[in-house]
Amino acid sequence: MSMASFSVIAATLLVTAGNVAATSDFGVQSVGKLPVLGFNTWNAFQCNIDQDIMLQQASLMKSLGLQAAGYNYINIDDCYAEKNRTASGDIQEDKIRFSRGMRNLTDTLHAQGFKAGIYGDAGWTTCGGYPGSYSHEEADAKTFREKWGFDYLKYDNCAIPFDNITQEGTYGRYKRMSDAIQNLAKRSHKLPMIFSLCDWGWQQVNLWGAEFGQSWRTTGDIAPNWDSLAHIININSFIASSTHFYGHNDLDMLQLGNGNMTYEESKSHFTVWALMKSPLFIGTNLSSITPEILGILKNKDILAINQDPVWGEGITPFRWGINPDWTFNATHPAEYWSGRSQNGTVVMMLNSQNVEAEMSFNLTESAWIRAGRQYKVYDLWAHTQTEIAVRSITKRVPPHGVVAMLLSDAGQEPAGLYPACSVWWQCTSITGERVGG
Ligand SMILES: *[C@@H]1O[C@H](CO)[C@@H](O)[C@H](O)[C@H]1NC(C)=O
Ligand SMILES: *[C@@H]1O[C@H](CO)[C@@H](O)[C@H](O)[C@H]1NC(C)=O
Ligand SMILES: *[C@@H]1O[C@H](CO)[C@@H](O)[C@H](O)[C@H]1NC(C)=O
Ligand SMILES: *[C@@H]1O[C@H](CO)[C@@H](O)[C@H](O)[C@H]1NC(C)=O
Ligand SMILES: *[C@@H]1O[C@H](CO)[C@@H](O)[C@H](O)[C@H]1NC(C)=O
Ligand SMILES: *[C@@H]1O[C@H](CO)[C@@H](O)[C@H](O)[C@H]1NC(C)=O
Ligand SMILES: *[C@@H]1O[C@H](CO)[C@@H](O)[C@H](O)[C@H]1NC(C)=O
Ligand SMILES: *[C@@H]1O[C@H](CO)[C@@H](O)[C@H](O)[C@H]1NC(C)=O
């Protein structure tokens, strides 16, 4: 499609969506579809949650500057409900831990400028054994949205009924809740809740998740250690191109500083998740967060790329590194990645080894680099321009560490470089002679 015809469609979308903020042809695609940023209780608190912890963490989101950095959702995960529904079949909040009622909590969060998220399940019960929404989808969507005032629903995949009852796959069970959310929105003339599929990657969800949701989980639960991160990165490297403005592979909630994660590992964790355009949910206990971890979460340059209004795709691998390209390996995932952004080409080098490594790439290995040009290199962690790169970049990278850079065109490369082409084995003069190395 030409830019000109795209502009016409874009202008139509602009009117339909009532959005006046778009500044570029592609920007309008992003309406409501950038990765969601926020806080979720699970990784730090599991089931030890109540209304006071929620408000305390929300207040820390403000005072620590995380809300100002863009993290505007406060989400409750599992274990907020009574084990039984009411006599009339309604799901109910835990009467002791949420004694003031969910509406009181969401009203308070909304008054503080946050959006609020809740959790449910596509089966009989949640993973923690609380009521699931199977066969209660319409009623529960109404409870979550209208009675309780939530803006976002994370929907888990535990305790699914027998096949002779569901007559559906994962797709069909998630469609039931998606339909309930959409029907409710139509009836009430209010925006639907954002639907986040916590399906653990079942049944190729990356191929259909966007029909229902804003994001879809691609793996089982993340654990706070490097092995788990490497495993998640490996799987997602093969489906990275499923992410765009229409929806996002969800690499699961952040574990920065948790468990035995080192500082470098936490930095790599955040960098990969953000640049792959995953939703970013802080899973660190904010009452005891360290300045180092806070600094990672507030990296403006990295967050800006996660929230890029112009390019919806995430970074994808251009070379696997340790192993041959396309090797599926849970301990040594792809190490060399790149993608487009509003301000240039993003390149990430990830050291999957337990020792420091010298890592190097030729600029034109990335599809977004032009041959014959040199590039300004801006370090997305040092927040400074480090060099003008000609042909290649080499860096020392700590064990399990990362280097993330933004490359922007700095004019024609110096004359007389050898070989004359970056694709040297094809380099040909106009008279048909091979002139490469
Ligand atoms: C969160 O951190 C606070 C302050 O260190 C601590 O008192 C509390 O027990 C922590 N909560 C959990 C669930 O670890
Ligand atoms: C909750 O439901 C279970 C199973 O239906 C029932 O055995 C139990 O008595 C109920 N508990 C309460 C407090 O109603
Ligand atoms: C929440 O409940 C408390 C205690 O009843 C009350 O003081 C407060 O005003 C309520 N907040 C909202 C936003 O309703
Ligand atoms: C459905 O499957 C379950 C488990 O196999 C079985 O116990 C039940 O009788 C079946 N129900 C019907 C209606 O076939
Ligand atoms: C971190 O924890 C994981 C899981 O408990 C374990 O497999 C791994 O060896 C630990 N790593 C270090 C460096 O202690
Ligand atoms: C591009 O640069 C502008 C100006 O510094 C900045 O406001 C914007 O957030 C950047 N966009 C991305 C995607 O990094
Ligand atoms: C993963 O890759 C490493 C490095 O090549 C190799 O030593 C290891 O055996 C591979 N693991 C599996 C399960 O193939
Ligand atoms: C980088 O380019 C040089 C030639 O300038 C070539 O020898 C080398 O194989 C290239 N490396 C990769 C990974 O493409």
Coordinates of C-alpha atoms and ligand atoms in Angstrom, one line a residue:
M1 CA 0.0 0.0 0.0
S2 CA 1.3 3.4 -0.9
M3 CA 1.9 6.1 1.8
A4 CA -0.7 8.2 0.0
S5 CA -3.5 5.7 0.2
F6 CA -2.5 4.8 3.8
S7 CA -3.0 8.4 4.7
V8 CA -6.6 8.4 3.5
I9 CA -7.4 5.3 5.6
A10 CA -5.5 6.8 8.5
A11 CA -7.5 10.0 8.3
T12 CA -10.7 8.0 8.4
L13 CA -9.6 6.1 11.4
L14 CA -8.6 9.3 13.0
V15 CA -12.2 10.6 12.8
T16 CA -13.7 7.3 13.8
A17 CA -11.5 7.1 16.9
G18 CA -12.0 10.7 17.7
N19 CA -8.3 11.0 18.3
V20 CA -6.6 14.2 17.5
A21 CA -3.2 13.5 18.9
A22 CA -1.8 11.5 16.1
T23 CA 1.2 13.2 14.4
S24 CA 2.2 10.6 11.8
D25 CA 0.5 8.4 9.3
F26 CA 1.2 5.3 11.4
G27 CA 0.5 6.8 14.8
V28 CA -3.2 6.4 14.5
Q29 CA -2.9 2.6 14.5
S30 CA -1.8 2.8 18.0
V31 CA -5.1 4.1 19.5
G32 CA -5.6 2.1 22.7
K33 CA -3.1 -0.5 21.6
L34 CA 0.2 0.4 23.1
P35 CA 1.6 -2.1 25.7
V36 CA 0.0 -1.5 29.1
L37 CA 2.2 -0.3 32.0
G38 CA 1.4 -0.9 35.6
F39 CA 1.8 -2.8 38.8
N40 CA 0.5 -6.3 39.6
T41 CA 0.4 -7.9 43.0
W42 CA 1.3 -11.5 42.1
N43 CA 5.1 -11.7 41.8
A44 CA 5.7 -9.8 45.1
F45 CA 2.7 -10.7 47.2
Q46 CA 1.0 -13.8 45.8
C47 CA -2.1 -14.3 47.9
N48 CA -1.1 -12.0 50.7
I49 CA -3.1 -9.0 49.5
D50 CA -5.7 -6.7 50.9
Q51 CA -7.1 -3.3 50.3
D52 CA -4.5 -1.5 52.4
I53 CA -1.6 -3.2 50.6
M54 CA -3.2 -2.1 47.3
L55 CA -3.5 1.5 48.4
Q56 CA 0.0 1.5 49.9
Q57 CA 1.6 0.2 46.7
A58 CA -0.5 2.7 44.7
S59 CA 0.7 5.5 46.9
L60 CA 4.3 4.3 46.4
M61 CA 3.7 4.2 42.6
K62 CA 3.1 7.9 42.9
S63 CA 5.8 8.9 45.4
L64 CA 8.5 6.9 43.7
G65 CA 7.7 8.6 40.4
L66 CA 6.5 5.4 38.6
Q67 CA 3.0 6.8 37.8
A68 CA 4.7 9.8 36.3
A69 CA 6.9 7.5 34.3
G70 CA 3.8 6.0 32.7
Y71 CA 2.9 3.0 34.9
N72 CA -0.8 3.8 35.3
Y73 CA -2.5 0.5 36.0
I74 CA -2.9 -1.0 39.5
N75 CA -3.9 -4.6 39.1
I76 CA -5.1 -7.2 41.6
D77 CA -4.2 -10.8 40.8
D78 CA -5.6 -14.0 42.3
C79 CA -7.0 -14.5 45.8
Y80 CA -9.2 -11.4 46.3
A81 CA -12.5 -13.2 46.3
E82 CA -14.6 -15.3 48.7
K83 CA -14.4 -19.0 47.8
N84 CA -18.1 -19.2 47.2
R85 CA -20.4 -17.1 45.1
T86 CA -23.5 -15.4 46.6
A87 CA -26.8 -17.3 46.7
S88 CA -27.7 -15.6 43.5
G89 CA -24.5 -16.7 41.8
D90 CA -22.4 -13.5 42.0
I91 CA -18.7 -13.5 42.6
Q92 CA -17.9 -11.5 45.8
E93 CA -14.8 -9.8 47.2
D94 CA -13.2 -11.2 50.4
K95 CA -15.3 -9.7 53.1
I96 CA -12.3 -9.3 55.5
R97 CA -9.4 -8.4 53.2
F98 CA -11.6 -6.1 51.0
S99 CA -14.0 -5.0 53.7
R100 CA -14.7 -1.6 52.2
G101 CA -15.7 -3.3 48.9
M102 CA -14.0 -3.3 45.5
R103 CA -15.9 -0.2 44.4
N104 CA -14.4 1.8 47.2
L105 CA -10.9 0.6 46.1
T106 CA -11.4 1.4 42.4
D107 CA -12.9 4.8 43.2
T108 CA -9.9 5.6 45.3
L109 CA -7.5 4.5 42.6
H110 CA -9.3 6.4 39.9
A111 CA -9.3 9.5 42.1
Q112 CA -5.5 9.2 42.2
G113 CA -5.3 9.0 38.4
F114 CA -4.8 5.3 38.1
K115 CA -6.8 2.7 36.2
A116 CA -7.6 -0.5 38.0
G117 CA -7.3 -4.2 36.9
I118 CA -8.8 -7.4 38.2
Y119 CA -8.2 -11.1 37.6
G120 CA -10.5 -14.0 36.5
D121 CA -10.3 -17.5 35.0
A122 CA -11.8 -19.3 32.0
G123 CA -12.5 -22.5 34.1
W124 CA -14.5 -23.5 37.2
T125 CA -11.9 -22.0 39.5
T126 CA -8.9 -19.7 39.4
C127 CA -5.5 -21.2 39.8
G128 CA -5.7 -20.4 43.5
G129 CA -9.1 -22.1 43.9
Y130 CA -11.4 -19.1 43.9
P131 CA -14.4 -18.8 41.6
G132 CA -13.7 -19.0 37.9
S133 CA -16.0 -17.5 35.3
Y134 CA -16.9 -20.5 33.2
S135 CA -20.7 -20.3 32.5
H136 CA -20.8 -17.0 34.5
E137 CA -19.1 -14.9 31.9
E138 CA -21.9 -12.3 31.3
A139 CA -22.6 -11.8 35.1
D140 CA -18.9 -11.7 36.0
A141 CA -18.0 -9.2 33.3
K142 CA -20.8 -7.0 34.7
T143 CA -19.6 -7.4 38.3
F144 CA -16.0 -6.6 37.3
R145 CA -16.9 -3.6 35.1
E146 CA -20.1 -2.0 36.4
K147 CA -20.4 -3.0 40.0
W148 CA -16.7 -2.9 40.9
G149 CA -15.5 -0.3 38.4
F150 CA -12.5 -2.2 36.8
D151 CA -10.9 -1.2 33.5
Y152 CA -8.8 -4.3 32.8
L153 CA -9.3 -8.0 33.2
K154 CA -6.4 -10.6 33.3
Y155 CA -8.0 -14.0 32.5
D156 CA -6.3 -17.2 33.6
N157 CA -6.6 -20.7 32.2
C158 CA -6.9 -23.1 35.2
A159 CA -9.6 -25.7 36.1
I160 CA -11.2 -26.1 32.7
P161 CA -14.5 -28.1 32.6
F162 CA -14.8 -31.5 30.9
D163 CA -14.8 -31.5 27.1
N164 CA -18.3 -32.8 27.0
I165 CA -19.4 -29.5 28.7
T166 CA -17.2 -26.9 27.0
Q167 CA -17.2 -28.4 23.4
E168 CA -14.5 -25.8 22.9
G169 CA -10.8 -25.3 22.8
T170 CA -8.8 -22.5 24.5
Y171 CA -10.0 -20.2 21.7
G172 CA -13.6 -20.8 22.4
R173 CA -13.4 -20.4 26.2
Y174 CA -11.6 -17.1 25.8
K175 CA -14.1 -16.0 23.2
R176 CA -16.9 -16.5 25.7
M177 CA -15.5 -13.8 28.0
S178 CA -14.5 -11.6 25.1
D179 CA -18.1 -11.7 23.9
A180 CA -19.4 -10.9 27.4
I181 CA -17.1 -7.9 27.6
Q182 CA -18.0 -6.6 24.2
N183 CA -21.8 -7.1 24.7
L184 CA -21.6 -5.3 28.0
A185 CA -19.8 -2.4 26.3
K186 CA -22.4 -2.2 23.6
R187 CA -25.3 -2.3 26.1
S188 CA -23.8 0.4 28.4
H189 CA -22.2 2.6 25.7
K190 CA -19.0 2.5 27.7
L191 CA -15.5 1.4 26.7
P192 CA -14.9 -2.3 27.1
M193 CA -12.5 -3.6 29.8
I194 CA -9.0 -4.3 28.3
F195 CA -8.8 -8.0 28.0
S196 CA -5.5 -9.7 28.8
L197 CA -5.3 -13.4 28.0
C198 CA -3.4 -15.4 30.5
D199 CA -3.5 -18.6 28.4
W200 CA 0.1 -19.7 28.9
G201 CA 0.7 -19.8 25.2
W202 CA -1.7 -22.7 24.5
Q203 CA -2.9 -23.5 21.0
Q204 CA -0.9 -20.9 19.1
V205 CA -2.5 -18.0 20.8
N206 CA -0.1 -15.6 19.0
L207 CA -2.1 -16.3 15.9
W208 CA -5.6 -15.5 17.4
G209 CA -5.1 -13.6 20.6
A210 CA -5.5 -10.2 18.9
E211 CA -9.1 -11.1 17.9
F212 CA -10.1 -10.8 21.6
G213 CA -7.4 -9.2 23.6
Q214 CA -4.8 -6.5 24.0
S215 CA -2.1 -9.1 25.0
W216 CA -1.7 -12.9 25.4
R217 CA 0.7 -14.9 27.5
T218 CA 3.1 -16.9 25.5
T219 CA 4.6 -19.1 28.2
G220 CA 4.0 -20.5 31.7
D221 CA 4.7 -18.4 34.7
I222 CA 8.0 -16.5 35.0
A223 CA 10.2 -17.3 38.0
P224 CA 12.7 -14.8 39.5
N225 CA 15.9 -16.3 38.1
W226 CA 17.9 -16.3 34.8
D227 CA 17.0 -19.8 33.7
S228 CA 13.3 -18.7 33.6
L229 CA 14.1 -15.5 31.7
A230 CA 16.3 -17.3 29.1
H231 CA 13.6 -19.9 28.6
I232 CA 10.9 -17.2 28.0
I233 CA 13.2 -15.2 25.7
N234 CA 13.9 -18.3 23.6
I235 CA 10.3 -19.2 23.1
N236 CA 9.3 -15.6 22.2
S237 CA 12.2 -15.2 19.8
F238 CA 10.3 -17.5 17.4
I239 CA 7.0 -15.6 17.5
A240 CA 8.4 -12.1 18.0
S241 CA 6.7 -10.9 14.8
S242 CA 3.2 -11.6 16.2
T243 CA 3.4 -8.3 18.1
H244 CA 2.1 -5.1 16.6
F245 CA -0.3 -2.3 17.4
Y246 CA -3.1 -4.8 17.2
G247 CA -1.8 -6.7 20.2
H248 CA 1.2 -8.0 22.1
N249 CA 3.0 -11.2 23.1
D250 CA 2.9 -11.0 26.9
L251 CA 6.2 -12.3 28.3
D252 CA 4.7 -12.2 31.8
M253 CA 5.1 -9.8 34.7
L254 CA 8.4 -8.3 35.8
Q255 CA 10.6 -9.9 38.4
L256 CA 13.2 -7.1 38.8
G257 CA 15.3 -7.6 41.8
N258 CA 13.3 -10.6 43.0
G259 CA 14.6 -14.1 43.9
N260 CA 18.3 -14.4 43.0
M261 CA 18.2 -11.9 40.0
T262 CA 21.4 -9.9 39.7
Y263 CA 21.4 -6.2 38.7
E264 CA 22.6 -7.1 35.2
E265 CA 19.9 -9.8 34.9
S266 CA 17.2 -7.3 36.0
K267 CA 18.5 -4.8 33.4
S268 CA 18.4 -7.4 30.7
H269 CA 15.0 -8.6 31.8
F270 CA 13.5 -5.1 31.5
T271 CA 15.3 -4.3 28.2
V272 CA 14.1 -7.5 26.4
W273 CA 10.5 -7.1 27.8
A274 CA 10.2 -3.4 26.9
L275 CA 11.8 -3.6 23.4
M276 CA 9.8 -6.7 22.5
K277 CA 6.7 -4.5 23.3
S278 CA 5.4 -6.7 26.1
P279 CA 3.1 -5.2 28.6
L280 CA 5.2 -4.2 31.6
F281 CA 3.8 -5.0 35.0
I282 CA 6.0 -4.2 38.0
G283 CA 6.1 -7.2 40.3
T284 CA 8.5 -5.9 42.9
N285 CA 7.4 -5.1 46.5
L286 CA 7.6 -1.3 46.3
S287 CA 7.9 -1.0 50.1
S288 CA 11.4 -2.5 49.8
I289 CA 12.5 -1.6 46.2
T290 CA 16.1 -0.6 45.8
P291 CA 17.2 2.7 44.1
E292 CA 19.0 0.5 41.4
I293 CA 15.8 -1.4 40.5
L294 CA 13.8 1.8 40.5
G295 CA 16.3 3.3 38.2
I296 CA 15.8 0.4 35.8
L297 CA 12.0 0.7 35.8
K298 CA 12.3 4.5 35.1
N299 CA 14.6 4.3 32.1
K300 CA 12.9 6.9 29.9
D301 CA 14.7 6.0 26.7
I302 CA 13.7 2.3 26.9
L303 CA 10.1 3.1 28.0
A304 CA 9.7 5.5 25.1
I305 CA 10.5 2.7 22.7
N306 CA 8.0 0.3 24.4
Q307 CA 5.4 3.1 23.9
D308 CA 6.5 4.1 20.4
P309 CA 3.5 5.8 18.7
V310 CA 4.9 5.3 15.2
W311 CA 6.2 1.7 15.0
G312 CA 4.1 -1.1 16.6
E313 CA 6.4 -4.1 16.1
G314 CA 9.0 -5.2 18.7
I315 CA 12.6 -6.1 18.1
T316 CA 13.3 -9.5 16.4
P317 CA 16.5 -11.5 16.2
F318 CA 18.9 -11.1 13.3
R319 CA 21.5 -13.6 14.6
W320 CA 21.3 -16.2 17.3
G321 CA 24.9 -15.9 18.3
I322 CA 26.1 -18.9 20.4
N323 CA 24.0 -21.4 18.4
P324 CA 23.2 -21.4 14.7
D325 CA 20.3 -19.3 13.6
W326 CA 16.8 -20.6 14.5
T327 CA 18.2 -23.0 17.2
F328 CA 15.6 -23.6 19.9
N329 CA 17.7 -23.6 23.1
A330 CA 16.3 -22.6 26.5
T331 CA 19.7 -21.6 28.0
H332 CA 21.1 -19.8 24.9
P333 CA 18.4 -17.8 23.2
A334 CA 19.0 -15.4 20.3
E335 CA 21.6 -12.8 21.3
Y336 CA 21.4 -10.2 18.4
W337 CA 18.2 -8.3 17.9
S338 CA 17.0 -5.2 16.1
G339 CA 13.9 -3.2 15.2
R340 CA 12.5 0.1 13.9
S341 CA 11.6 3.0 16.2
Q342 CA 10.5 6.6 15.8
N343 CA 14.1 7.9 16.2
G344 CA 16.1 5.2 14.5
T345 CA 17.1 1.5 14.5
V346 CA 17.1 -0.2 17.9
V347 CA 19.8 -2.9 18.4
M348 CA 20.1 -5.1 21.4
M349 CA 23.0 -7.6 22.2
L350 CA 22.2 -10.0 25.0
N351 CA 24.9 -12.1 26.5
S352 CA 23.4 -15.5 27.3
Q353 CA 26.7 -16.8 28.8
N354 CA 27.8 -16.9 32.5
V355 CA 31.0 -15.0 31.6
E356 CA 31.7 -11.6 30.1
A357 CA 31.7 -11.7 26.3
E358 CA 33.0 -9.5 23.5
M359 CA 30.0 -9.2 21.2
S360 CA 30.1 -7.8 17.7
F361 CA 27.9 -7.3 14.6
N362 CA 28.0 -5.8 11.2
L363 CA 25.5 -2.9 10.9
T364 CA 23.9 -4.3 7.8
E365 CA 23.0 -7.6 9.5
S366 CA 20.0 -5.6 10.6
A367 CA 17.3 -5.1 7.9
W368 CA 16.8 -1.5 9.1
I369 CA 20.3 -0.3 8.4
R370 CA 21.2 1.2 5.0
A371 CA 24.4 0.0 3.3
G372 CA 27.0 2.6 2.6
R373 CA 26.0 4.8 5.5
Q374 CA 27.6 5.4 8.9
Y375 CA 25.5 5.6 12.1
K376 CA 25.4 7.7 15.3
V377 CA 25.2 5.3 18.2
Y378 CA 23.2 6.4 21.3
D379 CA 23.4 4.1 24.3
L380 CA 19.9 3.5 25.8
W381 CA 21.4 2.8 29.3
A382 CA 24.2 5.4 29.4
H383 CA 21.8 8.0 27.8
T384 CA 24.6 9.4 25.7
Q385 CA 26.0 9.2 22.2
T386 CA 29.0 6.9 22.3
E387 CA 30.4 6.9 18.8
I388 CA 29.9 7.1 15.1
A389 CA 29.8 3.5 13.8
V390 CA 31.3 2.5 10.5
R391 CA 30.3 -1.0 9.3
S392 CA 30.4 -2.7 12.7
I393 CA 30.0 -2.3 16.4
T394 CA 31.9 -4.3 19.1
K395 CA 31.1 -4.1 22.9
R396 CA 32.1 -6.1 26.0
V397 CA 28.9 -7.3 27.6
P398 CA 28.7 -8.6 31.3
P399 CA 27.4 -12.1 32.0
H400 CA 23.7 -12.2 31.4
G401 CA 24.0 -8.5 30.5
V402 CA 22.7 -6.4 27.7
V403 CA 23.7 -3.6 25.4
A404 CA 20.9 -1.5 23.9
M405 CA 21.5 1.1 21.3
L406 CA 19.7 3.5 19.0
L407 CA 21.3 3.9 15.6
S408 CA 20.6 7.0 13.5
D409 CA 22.0 7.9 10.1
A410 CA 25.1 10.0 10.1
G411 CA 25.7 10.3 6.4
Q412 CA 27.7 8.5 3.8
E413 CA 30.5 6.1 5.1
P414 CA 34.1 7.1 4.4
A415 CA 35.3 6.4 0.8
G416 CA 37.5 3.4 -0.1
L417 CA 36.3 0.9 2.5
Y418 CA 37.0 -2.7 1.7
P419 CA 35.1 -4.8 0.9
A420 CA 33.1 -2.4 -1.3
C421 CA 29.8 -4.1 -0.3
S422 CA 28.5 -5.3 3.0
V423 CA 27.2 -8.3 1.1
W424 CA 30.7 -8.9 -0.2
W425 CA 30.1 -12.2 -1.8
Q426 CA 27.6 -10.6 -4.3
C427 CA 29.4 -7.4 -4.8
T428 CA 29.4 -6.8 -8.6
S429 CA 30.6 -3.9 -10.9
I430 CA 28.3 -2.7 -13.7
T431 CA 30.4 -4.7 -16.2
G432 CA 29.7 -7.9 -14.2
E433 CA 33.0 -8.3 -12.4
R434 CA 32.9 -9.6 -8.8
V435 CA 34.8 -6.9 -6.8
G436 CA 34.2 -8.3 -3.3
G437 CA 36.6 -9.8 -0.8
Ligands
LIG1 C1 7.2 -5.8 51.4 O1 8.3 -5.1 51.9 C2 8.0 -4.6 53.3 C3 9.1 -3.7 53.7 O2 10.3 -4.3 53.7 C4 7.9 -5.8 54.2 O3 7.5 -5.4 55.5 C5 6.8 -6.8 53.7 O4 6.8 -7.9 54.4 C6 7.1 -7.1 52.2 N1 6.0 -7.9 51.7 C7 6.1 -9.1 51.2 C8 4.9 -9.9 50.8 O5 7.2 -9.6 51.0
LIG2 C1 -19.2 -23.2 49.8 O1 -19.5 -24.1 48.8 C2 -19.2 -25.4 49.1 C3 -19.5 -26.3 47.9 O2 -20.6 -25.9 47.2 C4 -20.1 -25.8 50.3 O3 -19.8 -27.2 50.7 C5 -19.8 -24.9 51.4 O4 -20.7 -25.2 52.5 C6 -20.0 -23.4 51.0 N1 -19.5 -22.6 52.1 C7 -20.2 -21.5 52.5 C8 -19.5 -20.7 53.6 O5 -21.3 -21.2 52.1
LIG3 C1 -13.8 4.3 51.1 O1 -14.2 3.9 52.4 C2 -13.7 4.7 53.5 C3 -14.1 4.0 54.8 O2 -15.5 3.7 54.8 C4 -14.3 6.1 53.3 O3 -13.7 6.9 54.3 C5 -13.8 6.6 52.0 O4 -14.4 7.9 51.8 C6 -14.2 5.7 50.9 N1 -13.6 6.2 49.6 C7 -14.3 6.3 48.5 C8 -13.6 6.8 47.3 O5 -15.4 5.9 48.4
LIG4 C1 -18.8 -35.9 30.8 O1 -17.5 -36.5 31.1 C2 -17.3 -36.8 32.5 C3 -15.9 -37.2 32.7 O2 -15.5 -38.2 31.7 C4 -18.3 -37.9 32.8 O3 -18.2 -38.3 34.2 C5 -19.7 -37.5 32.6 O4 -20.7 -38.5 32.8 C6 -19.9 -37.0 31.1 N1 -21.2 -36.3 31.0 C7 -22.0 -36.6 30.0 C8 -23.3 -35.8 30.0 O5 -21.6 -37.3 29.1
LIG5 C1 18.8 -19.0 41.1 O1 17.7 -19.8 41.4 C2 17.4 -20.8 40.5 C3 16.1 -21.4 40.9 O2 16.0 -21.6 42.3 C4 18.5 -21.8 40.5 O3 18.2 -22.8 39.5 C5 19.8 -21.1 40.1 O4 20.9 -22.0 40.1 C6 20.1 -19.9 41.0 N1 21.2 -19.2 40.5 C7 22.1 -18.7 41.2 C8 23.2 -17.9 40.5 O5 22.2 -18.9 42.5
LIG6 C1 12.0 10.2 20.0 O1 12.7 11.4 20.4 C2 11.8 12.4 21.0 C3 12.6 13.6 21.2 O2 13.6 13.3 22.1 C4 11.1 11.8 22.2 O3 10.2 12.7 22.8 C5 10.4 10.5 21.9 O4 9.9 9.9 23.0 C6 11.4 9.5 21.1 N1 10.6 8.4 20.7 C7 11.0 7.1 20.9 C8 10.1 6.0 20.4 O5 12.1 6.8 21.5
LIG7 C1 22.0 -25.2 24.3 O1 23.1 -24.6 23.6 C2 24.3 -24.9 24.3 C3 25.4 -24.1 23.6 O2 25.5 -24.5 22.3 C4 24.6 -26.4 24.3 O3 25.8 -26.6 25.1 C5 23.5 -27.1 25.0 O4 23.7 -28.5 24.9 C6 22.2 -26.7 24.3 N1 21.1 -27.3 25.1 C7 20.2 -28.2 24.5 C8 19.2 -28.7 25.4 O5 20.3 -28.5 23.3
LIG8 C1 31.1 -8.9 8.9 O1 31.8 -8.4 7.8 C2 33.1 -8.9 7.5 C3 33.6 -8.3 6.2 O2 33.7 -6.9 6.4 C4 32.9 -10.4 7.2 O3 34.2 -11.0 7.1 C5 32.2 -11.1 8.4 O4 32.0 -12.4 8.2 C6 30.9 -10.4 8.7 N1 30.3 -10.9 9.9 C7 29.0 -11.3 9.9 C8 28.5 -11.9 11.2 O5 28.2 -11.1 9.0

